[in-house]
PDB file of C-alpha atoms in Angstrom:
ATOM      1  CA  MET A1446      -1.241  12.775  -2.122  1.00 94.00           C
ATOM      2  CA  GLN A1447      -2.839  15.917  -0.789  1.00 96.00           C
ATOM      3  CA  ILE A1448      -4.353  16.559   2.603  1.00 97.00           C
ATOM      4  CA  ALA A1449      -7.256  18.955   3.096  1.00 96.00           C
ATOM      5  CA  GLN A1450      -8.029  19.810   6.684  1.00 95.00           C
ATOM      6  CA  SER A1451     -11.212  21.371   7.989  1.00 94.00           C
ATOM      7  CA  LYS A1452     -13.048  21.567  11.281  1.00 93.00           C
ATOM      8  CA  VAL A1453     -16.808  21.406  11.749  1.00 86.00           C
ATOM      9  CA  ASN A1454     -17.879  21.988  15.357  1.00 85.00           C
ATOM     10  CA  GLU A1455     -15.509  19.745  17.318  1.00 89.00           C
ATOM     11  CA  ILE A1456     -14.893  17.340  14.451  1.00 96.00           C
ATOM     12  CA  ASN A1457     -11.771  17.396  12.324  1.00 97.00           C
ATOM     13  CA  VAL A1458     -12.291  16.337   8.750  1.00 97.00           C
ATOM     14  CA  ILE A1459      -9.184  15.147   6.933  1.00 98.00           C
ATOM     15  CA  GLY A1460      -9.602  14.776   3.189  1.00 98.00           C
ATOM     16  CA  VAL A1461      -6.969  12.588   1.601  1.00 98.00           C
ATOM     17  CA  SER A1462      -6.690  12.655  -2.179  1.00 98.00           C
ATOM     18  CA  GLY A1463      -4.443  10.963  -4.704  1.00 97.00           C
ATOM     19  CA  ARG A1464      -2.182   8.114  -3.655  1.00 96.00           C
ATOM     20  CA  LEU A1465      -1.612   6.996  -0.092  1.00 97.00           C
ATOM     21  CA  ASP A1466       1.481   4.886  -0.658  1.00 93.00           C
ATOM     22  CA  ILE A1467       5.002   4.384   0.625  1.00 90.00           C
ATOM     23  CA  LYS A1468       5.980   7.869  -0.509  1.00 89.00           C
ATOM     24  CA  TYR A1469       3.221   9.756   1.294  1.00 93.00           C
ATOM     25  CA  ALA A1470       2.068   7.637   4.229  1.00 95.00           C
ATOM     26  CA  GLN A1471       4.456   9.282   6.685  1.00 95.00           C
ATOM     27  CA  GLU A1472       3.125  12.726   5.793  1.00 97.00           C
ATOM     28  CA  LEU A1473      -0.417  11.686   6.705  1.00 98.00           C
ATOM     29  CA  GLU A1474       0.776  10.044   9.919  1.00 97.00           C
ATOM     30  CA  ASN A1475       2.583  13.257  10.938  1.00 98.00           C
ATOM     31  CA  HIS A1476      -0.521  15.306  10.169  1.00 97.00           C
ATOM     32  CA  ILE A1477      -2.697  13.062  12.341  1.00 97.00           C
ATOM     33  CA  LEU A1478      -0.126  12.956  15.141  1.00 97.00           C
ATOM     34  CA  ASP A1479      -0.111  16.773  15.186  1.00 97.00           C
ATOM     35  CA  LEU A1480      -3.894  16.801  15.601  1.00 96.00           C
ATOM     36  CA  LEU A1481      -3.777  14.250  18.400  1.00 96.00           C
ATOM     37  CA  LYS A1482      -1.095  16.291  20.167  1.00 96.00           C
ATOM     38  CA  GLN A1483      -3.496  19.252  20.121  1.00 95.00           C
ATOM     39  CA  ASP A1484      -6.047  16.990  21.812  1.00 95.00           C
ATOM     40  CA  GLU A1485      -8.123  16.816  18.659  1.00 95.00           C
ATOM     41  CA  LYS A1486      -9.475  13.305  18.845  1.00 95.00           C
ATOM     42  CA  GLN A1487     -12.713  13.322  16.886  1.00 97.00           C
ATOM     43  CA  LEU A1488     -11.694  12.577  13.341  1.00 98.00           C
ATOM     44  CA  VAL A1489     -13.397  11.913  10.054  1.00 98.00           C
ATOM     45  CA  ILE A1490     -11.081  10.779   7.291  1.00 98.00           C
ATOM     46  CA  ASN A1491     -12.675  11.441   3.934  1.00 98.00           C
ATOM     47  CA  LEU A1492     -11.308   9.115   1.253  1.00 98.00           C
ATOM     48  CA  GLU A1493     -13.643  10.029  -1.612  1.00 98.00           C
ATOM     49  CA  LYS A1494     -10.720  11.380  -3.653  1.00 98.00           C
ATOM     50  CA  LEU A1495      -8.296   8.624  -2.732  1.00 98.00           C
ATOM     51  CA  GLU A1496      -7.193   6.709  -5.826  1.00 97.00           C
ATOM     52  CA  PHE A1497      -4.773   4.183  -4.347  1.00 98.00           C
ATOM     53  CA  ILE A1498      -3.824   2.787  -0.963  1.00 98.00           C
ATOM     54  CA  SER A1499      -0.990   0.377  -0.175  1.00 97.00           C
ATOM     55  CA  SER A1500      -0.019  -1.307   3.077  1.00 96.00           C
ATOM     56  CA  SER A1501       1.912   1.847   4.066  1.00 95.00           C
ATOM     57  CA  GLY A1502      -1.367   3.774   3.988  1.00 97.00           C
ATOM     58  CA  LEU A1503      -3.348   1.011   5.671  1.00 97.00           C
ATOM     59  CA  ARG A1504      -0.759   1.000   8.436  1.00 96.00           C
ATOM     60  CA  VAL A1505      -1.355   4.725   9.102  1.00 97.00           C
ATOM     61  CA  LEU A1506      -5.122   4.154   9.330  1.00 98.00           C
ATOM     62  CA  LEU A1507      -4.711   1.249  11.765  1.00 97.00           C
ATOM     63  CA  PHE A1508      -2.200   3.261  13.789  1.00 96.00           C
ATOM     64  CA  THR A1509      -4.705   6.139  13.917  1.00 97.00           C
ATOM     65  CA  ALA A1510      -7.497   3.825  15.066  1.00 97.00           C
ATOM     66  CA  LYS A1511      -5.277   2.454  17.835  1.00 96.00           C
ATOM     67  CA  GLN A1512      -4.343   5.960  19.035  1.00 96.00           C
ATOM     68  CA  ILE A1513      -7.964   7.137  18.945  1.00 97.00           C
ATOM     69  CA  ASN A1514      -9.055   4.088  20.950  1.00 95.00           C
ATOM     70  CA  ARG A1515      -6.387   4.718  23.534  1.00 95.00           C
ATOM     71  CA  LEU A1516      -7.433   8.367  23.878  1.00 96.00           C
ATOM     72  CA  ASN A1517     -11.160   7.550  23.956  1.00 96.00           C
ATOM     73  CA  GLY A1518     -11.656   9.553  20.795  1.00 97.00           C
ATOM     74  CA  LYS A1519     -13.842   8.855  17.809  1.00 97.00           C
ATOM     75  CA  LEU A1520     -12.973   7.973  14.253  1.00 98.00           C
ATOM     76  CA  ALA A1521     -15.009   7.479  11.096  1.00 98.00           C
ATOM     77  CA  LEU A1522     -14.034   6.998   7.471  1.00 98.00           C
ATOM     78  CA  CYS A1523     -16.074   7.838   4.423  1.00 98.00           C
ATOM     79  CA  GLY A1524     -16.251   7.789   0.650  1.00 98.00           C
ATOM     80  CA  LEU A1525     -14.214   4.700  -0.227  1.00 98.00           C
ATOM     81  CA  LYS A1526     -13.902   4.127  -3.964  1.00 98.00           C
ATOM     82  CA  GLU A1527     -14.303   0.647  -5.389  1.00 97.00           C
ATOM     83  CA  ARG A1528     -10.592  -0.275  -5.518  1.00 97.00           C
ATOM     84  CA  VAL A1529      -9.909   1.122  -2.072  1.00 98.00           C
ATOM     85  CA  LYS A1530     -12.921  -0.779  -0.732  1.00 98.00           C
ATOM     86  CA  GLU A1531     -11.599  -3.984  -2.297  1.00 97.00           C
ATOM     87  CA  THR A1532      -8.260  -3.426  -0.591  1.00 97.00           C
ATOM     88  CA  PHE A1533     -10.014  -2.855   2.743  1.00 97.00           C
ATOM     89  CA  ASP A1534     -12.040  -6.057   2.256  1.00 97.00           C
ATOM     90  CA  MET A1535      -8.913  -8.071   1.468  1.00 96.00           C
ATOM     91  CA  VAL A1536      -7.225  -7.192   4.765  1.00 96.00           C
ATOM     92  CA  GLY A1537     -10.320  -7.215   6.969  1.00 95.00           C
ATOM     93  CA  PHE A1538     -10.354  -3.418   7.443  1.00 96.00           C
ATOM     94  CA  THR A1539     -14.002  -3.045   6.450  1.00 96.00           C
ATOM     95  CA  ALA A1540     -15.093  -4.575   9.744  1.00 94.00           C
ATOM     96  CA  LEU A1541     -12.434  -2.674  11.685  1.00 94.00           C
ATOM     97  CA  PHE A1542     -13.591   0.875  10.964  1.00 97.00           C
ATOM     98  CA  ASN A1543     -16.827   2.819  11.013  1.00 97.00           C
ATOM     99  CA  ILE A1544     -17.236   3.485   7.316  1.00 98.00           C
ATOM    100  CA  TYR A1545     -19.865   5.759   5.799  1.00 98.00           C
ATOM    101  CA  THR A1546     -20.792   6.641   2.243  1.00 97.00           C
ATOM    102  CA  ASP A1547     -20.395  10.397   2.601  1.00 96.00           C
ATOM    103  CA  GLU A1548     -18.836  13.004   4.845  1.00 96.00           C
ATOM    104  CA  LYS A1549     -22.082  14.306   6.294  1.00 95.00           C
ATOM    105  CA  THR A1550     -23.209  10.889   7.527  1.00 96.00           C
ATOM    106  CA  ALA A1551     -19.752  10.224   8.917  1.00 97.00           C
ATOM    107  CA  THR A1552     -19.662  13.551  10.750  1.00 96.00           C
ATOM    108  CA  ASN A1553     -23.155  13.004  12.163  1.00 95.00           C
ATOM    109  CA  SER A1554     -22.168   9.559  13.414  1.00 95.00           C
ATOM    110  CA  LEU A1555     -19.557  10.896  15.868  1.00 93.00           C
TER     111      LEU A1555
ATOM    112  CA  MET B 801       6.225 -11.458 -24.936  1.00 93.00           C
ATOM    113  CA  LYS B 802       6.891  -7.726 -24.507  1.00 96.00           C
ATOM    114  CA  LYS B 803       9.638  -6.942 -22.045  1.00 97.00           C
ATOM    115  CA  LEU B 804      10.878  -4.005 -19.970  1.00 97.00           C
ATOM    116  CA  GLN B 805      13.734  -3.687 -17.523  1.00 97.00           C
ATOM    117  CA  PHE B 806      14.287  -1.124 -14.776  1.00 97.00           C
ATOM    118  CA  THR B 807      17.171  -0.457 -12.414  1.00 96.00           C
ATOM    119  CA  ILE B 808      15.847   1.030  -9.198  1.00 95.00           C
ATOM    120  CA  LYS B 809      17.948   3.100  -6.810  1.00 91.00           C
ATOM    121  CA  LYS B 810      17.156   3.604  -3.170  1.00 85.00           C
ATOM    122  CA  SER B 811      14.617   6.366  -3.250  1.00 83.00           C
ATOM    123  CA  LEU B 812      10.877   6.533  -3.077  1.00 82.00           C
ATOM    124  CA  SER B 813      10.849   8.828  -6.124  1.00 86.00           C
ATOM    125  CA  GLU B 814      12.404   5.953  -8.039  1.00 87.00           C
ATOM    126  CA  VAL B 815       9.514   3.681  -7.095  1.00 88.00           C
ATOM    127  CA  GLU B 816       7.168   6.382  -8.337  1.00 90.00           C
ATOM    128  CA  ARG B 817       9.084   6.830 -11.611  1.00 92.00           C
ATOM    129  CA  VAL B 818       8.847   3.097 -12.320  1.00 95.00           C
ATOM    130  CA  ARG B 819       5.162   3.061 -11.437  1.00 95.00           C
ATOM    131  CA  VAL B 820       4.345   5.910 -13.816  1.00 95.00           C
ATOM    132  CA  GLU B 821       6.257   4.298 -16.694  1.00 96.00           C
ATOM    133  CA  LEU B 822       4.688   0.910 -16.057  1.00 97.00           C
ATOM    134  CA  GLU B 823       1.193   2.366 -15.818  1.00 97.00           C
ATOM    135  CA  GLN B 824       1.583   3.787 -19.319  1.00 97.00           C
ATOM    136  CA  PHE B 825       2.912   0.432 -20.542  1.00 97.00           C
ATOM    137  CA  TYR B 826      -0.102  -1.374 -19.061  1.00 97.00           C
ATOM    138  CA  VAL B 827      -2.556   1.151 -20.527  1.00 97.00           C
ATOM    139  CA  ASP B 828      -0.891   0.934 -23.962  1.00 97.00           C
ATOM    140  CA  ASN B 829      -1.330  -2.823 -23.835  1.00 96.00           C
ATOM    141  CA  GLY B 830      -5.010  -2.652 -23.017  1.00 96.00           C
ATOM    142  CA  LEU B 831      -4.997  -3.795 -19.401  1.00 97.00           C
ATOM    143  CA  LYS B 832      -8.120  -3.077 -17.391  1.00 96.00           C
ATOM    144  CA  ASP B 833      -8.128  -0.641 -14.437  1.00 95.00           C
ATOM    145  CA  LYS B 834      -8.526  -3.385 -11.852  1.00 96.00           C
ATOM    146  CA  ALA B 835      -5.534  -5.358 -13.167  1.00 97.00           C
ATOM    147  CA  ILE B 836      -3.408  -2.197 -13.300  1.00 98.00           C
ATOM    148  CA  TYR B 837      -4.361  -1.275  -9.738  1.00 97.00           C
ATOM    149  CA  GLU B 838      -3.513  -4.734  -8.451  1.00 98.00           C
ATOM    150  CA  LEU B 839      -0.213  -4.906 -10.345  1.00 98.00           C
ATOM    151  CA  GLU B 840       0.766  -1.527  -8.912  1.00 97.00           C
ATOM    152  CA  LEU B 841      -0.109  -2.693  -5.440  1.00 97.00           C
ATOM    153  CA  ILE B 842       1.883  -5.921  -5.827  1.00 98.00           C
ATOM    154  CA  LEU B 843       4.955  -4.067  -7.070  1.00 97.00           C
ATOM    155  CA  GLU B 844       4.802  -1.353  -4.437  1.00 95.00           C
ATOM    156  CA  GLU B 845       4.573  -3.944  -1.665  1.00 96.00           C
ATOM    157  CA  LEU B 846       7.502  -5.887  -3.028  1.00 95.00           C
ATOM    158  CA  LEU B 847       9.728  -2.848  -3.587  1.00 94.00           C
ATOM    159  CA  SER B 848       8.861  -1.082  -0.352  1.00 90.00           C
ATOM    160  CA  ASN B 849       9.638  -4.226   1.586  1.00 93.00           C
ATOM    161  CA  ILE B 850      13.075  -4.452  -0.017  1.00 94.00           C
ATOM    162  CA  ILE B 851      13.819  -0.739   0.420  1.00 91.00           C
ATOM    163  CA  ASN B 852      12.610  -0.648   4.046  1.00 89.00           C
ATOM    164  CA  TYR B 853      14.037  -3.922   5.335  1.00 92.00           C
ATOM    165  CA  GLY B 854      16.371  -5.526   2.793  1.00 95.00           C
ATOM    166  CA  PHE B 855      19.437  -3.403   3.363  1.00 95.00           C
ATOM    167  CA  VAL B 856      19.343  -2.515   7.050  1.00 94.00           C
ATOM    168  CA  ASP B 857      22.573  -4.506   7.603  1.00 94.00           C
ATOM    169  CA  ARG B 858      24.349  -3.842   4.295  1.00 95.00           C
ATOM    170  CA  LYS B 859      25.060  -1.232   1.662  1.00 95.00           C
ATOM    171  CA  PHE B 860      22.231  -0.670  -0.776  1.00 95.00           C
ATOM    172  CA  GLN B 861      22.615  -2.015  -4.276  1.00 95.00           C
ATOM    173  CA  PRO B 862      20.184  -1.219  -7.075  1.00 96.00           C
ATOM    174  CA  ILE B 863      17.168  -3.466  -7.527  1.00 97.00           C
ATOM    175  CA  ILE B 864      16.592  -4.981 -10.949  1.00 98.00           C
ATOM    176  CA  LEU B 865      12.998  -5.278 -12.129  1.00 98.00           C
ATOM    177  CA  ASN B 866      12.060  -7.267 -15.225  1.00 98.00           C
ATOM    178  CA  VAL B 867       8.530  -7.005 -16.551  1.00 98.00           C
ATOM    179  CA  GLY B 868       7.089  -9.342 -19.153  1.00 98.00           C
ATOM    180  CA  LEU B 869       3.657  -9.092 -20.714  1.00 97.00           C
ATOM    181  CA  ASN B 870       1.773 -11.324 -23.129  1.00 96.00           C
ATOM    182  CA  ASN B 871      -1.896 -11.817 -23.961  1.00 94.00           C
ATOM    183  CA  LYS B 872      -2.644 -13.687 -20.773  1.00 96.00           C
ATOM    184  CA  ASN B 873      -0.174 -12.701 -18.062  1.00 97.00           C
ATOM    185  CA  VAL B 874       2.109 -10.109 -16.589  1.00 98.00           C
ATOM    186  CA  VAL B 875       5.293 -11.406 -15.006  1.00 98.00           C
ATOM    187  CA  LEU B 876       7.167  -9.200 -12.533  1.00 98.00           C
ATOM    188  CA  SER B 877      10.613 -10.418 -11.547  1.00 98.00           C
ATOM    189  CA  VAL B 878      12.538  -8.521  -8.890  1.00 98.00           C
ATOM    190  CA  LYS B 879      16.167  -9.191  -8.100  1.00 98.00           C
ATOM    191  CA  ASP B 880      17.848  -7.602  -5.090  1.00 98.00           C
ATOM    192  CA  LYS B 881      21.032  -8.134  -3.129  1.00 97.00           C
ATOM    193  CA  GLY B 882      19.390  -7.432   0.213  1.00 97.00           C
ATOM    194  CA  LYS B 883      19.340  -9.941   3.039  1.00 96.00           C
ATOM    195  CA  PRO B 884      17.668 -13.245   2.161  1.00 96.00           C
ATOM    196  CA  PHE B 885      13.913 -12.895   2.455  1.00 95.00           C
ATOM    197  CA  ASN B 886      11.447 -15.471   1.230  1.00 96.00           C
ATOM    198  CA  PRO B 887       7.975 -13.901   1.177  1.00 95.00           C
ATOM    199  CA  LEU B 888       6.417 -17.353   0.905  1.00 94.00           C
ATOM    200  CA  GLU B 889       7.720 -18.253   4.355  1.00 93.00           C
ATOM    201  CA  LEU B 890       6.167 -15.216   6.022  1.00 91.00           C
ATOM    202  CA  GLU B 891       3.166 -16.194   8.094  1.00 90.00           C
ATOM    203  CA  ASP B 892      -0.097 -14.500   7.110  1.00 91.00           C
ATOM    204  CA  PRO B 893      -1.328 -11.904   9.606  1.00 91.00           C
ATOM    205  CA  ASP B 894      -4.634 -12.377  11.404  1.00 89.00           C
ATOM    206  CA  VAL B 895      -7.024 -10.153   9.469  1.00 89.00           C
ATOM    207  CA  SER B 896     -10.052 -10.740  11.671  1.00 88.00           C
ATOM    208  CA  GLY B 897      -9.167  -9.184  15.057  1.00 84.00           C
ATOM    209  CA  SER B 898     -10.306  -5.922  16.640  1.00 89.00           C
ATOM    210  CA  VAL B 899      -8.377  -2.645  16.416  1.00 91.00           C
ATOM    211  CA  LYS B 900      -6.647  -3.496  19.676  1.00 89.00           C
ATOM    212  CA  ASP B 901      -5.624  -6.992  18.569  1.00 88.00           C
ATOM    213  CA  ARG B 902      -4.578  -6.168  15.044  1.00 90.00           C
ATOM    214  CA  LYS B 903      -0.851  -5.906  14.500  1.00 86.00           C
ATOM    215  CA  ILE B 904       0.677  -3.137  12.439  1.00 83.00           C
ATOM    216  CA  GLY B 905       2.724  -4.839   9.761  1.00 84.00           C
ATOM    217  CA  GLY B 906       2.715  -7.919   7.552  1.00 89.00           C
ATOM    218  CA  LEU B 907      -0.162  -6.663   5.409  1.00 95.00           C
ATOM    219  CA  GLY B 908       1.939  -5.813   2.367  1.00 96.00           C
ATOM    220  CA  ILE B 909       3.283  -9.284   1.664  1.00 96.00           C
ATOM    221  CA  PHE B 910      -0.110 -10.748   2.544  1.00 96.00           C
ATOM    222  CA  MET B 911      -1.782  -8.602  -0.147  1.00 97.00           C
ATOM    223  CA  LEU B 912       0.991  -9.362  -2.613  1.00 97.00           C
ATOM    224  CA  LYS B 913       0.318 -13.085  -2.209  1.00 97.00           C
ATOM    225  CA  LYS B 914      -3.453 -12.649  -2.362  1.00 97.00           C
ATOM    226  CA  LEU B 915      -3.326 -10.636  -5.582  1.00 98.00           C
ATOM    227  CA  SER B 916      -0.787 -12.805  -7.414  1.00 98.00           C
ATOM    228  CA  ASP B 917      -1.640 -15.985  -9.281  1.00 98.00           C
ATOM    229  CA  ASN B 918       1.813 -17.391  -8.641  1.00 98.00           C
ATOM    230  CA  VAL B 919       4.751 -16.309  -6.481  1.00 98.00           C
ATOM    231  CA  LYS B 920       8.132 -17.960  -6.910  1.00 98.00           C
ATOM    232  CA  TYR B 921      11.161 -17.258  -4.751  1.00 98.00           C
ATOM    233  CA  GLU B 922      14.790 -18.245  -5.293  1.00 98.00           C
ATOM    234  CA  TYR B 923      18.033 -17.208  -3.649  1.00 98.00           C
ATOM    235  CA  LYS B 924      20.857 -17.366  -6.144  1.00 96.00           C
ATOM    236  CA  GLN B 925      24.109 -15.504  -6.777  1.00 94.00           C
ATOM    237  CA  LYS B 926      23.649 -13.787  -3.405  1.00 95.00           C
ATOM    238  CA  SER B 927      20.373 -12.308  -4.626  1.00 98.00           C
ATOM    239  CA  ASN B 928      16.709 -12.658  -3.809  1.00 98.00           C
ATOM    240  CA  VAL B 929      14.758 -13.328  -6.979  1.00 98.00           C
ATOM    241  CA  THR B 930      11.021 -12.988  -6.500  1.00 98.00           C
ATOM    242  CA  THR B 931       8.897 -13.717  -9.549  1.00 98.00           C
ATOM    243  CA  ILE B 932       5.221 -12.958  -9.662  1.00 98.00           C
ATOM    244  CA  LEU B 933       2.752 -14.054 -12.272  1.00 98.00           C
ATOM    245  CA  LYS B 934      -0.579 -12.317 -12.589  1.00 98.00           C
ATOM    246  CA  LYS B 935      -3.278 -13.287 -15.060  1.00 97.00           C
ATOM    247  CA  ILE B 936      -4.717 -10.313 -16.911  1.00 95.00           C
ATOM    248  CA  ARG B 937      -7.373 -11.975 -19.071  1.00 84.00           C
TER     249      ARG B 937
END
């Protein structure tokens, strides 16, 4: 897994590529927690380069959504590949998140 | 039936090593991307559950993974000496609630069951033996 961080206006874009699994989930959680600590609470998580997600990764996304809700922040996801989308569908995550096809639409939605 | 066996120590790099070797095995045997993805997800959920929760009250002992493959199915059989845990008895999480209502946890075993065509669990010789059958054709 690799994390690419950028900031457009007030919105933080986190690009996650590779595999979000048991080995890397904690790293993403720490990255997001650091942002939240800096009061950065408008997040777009771009998953267009994400090849694999397991429950460890799903857990980080749900945890992030819960934190953002609590802080009255905003969160959008974008760019889910077919397999990742199927995983989201299986666990009811598709209805849980604001999901957009590309980063621009996701950023504009916040 | 083609067979492989792995002995897995307690480290996440080990899980990765097994995954990489198995992926090659699946590709060499002509499995489709979707089946490979789902088999990887099933195995990761099973192994991560054992590594995270199986040995909290005892000393870790290596996990034995047997993989069998024929024209129709892949069989994954995992044997561990962790505390008794029957995945079939775990209640499915509610996957319909809002962000606030959704609980963190329980998704891994839920997905494992959803993606498998058969899950069998036995406790014998002080070991959990979880055997998963997945159709590949």
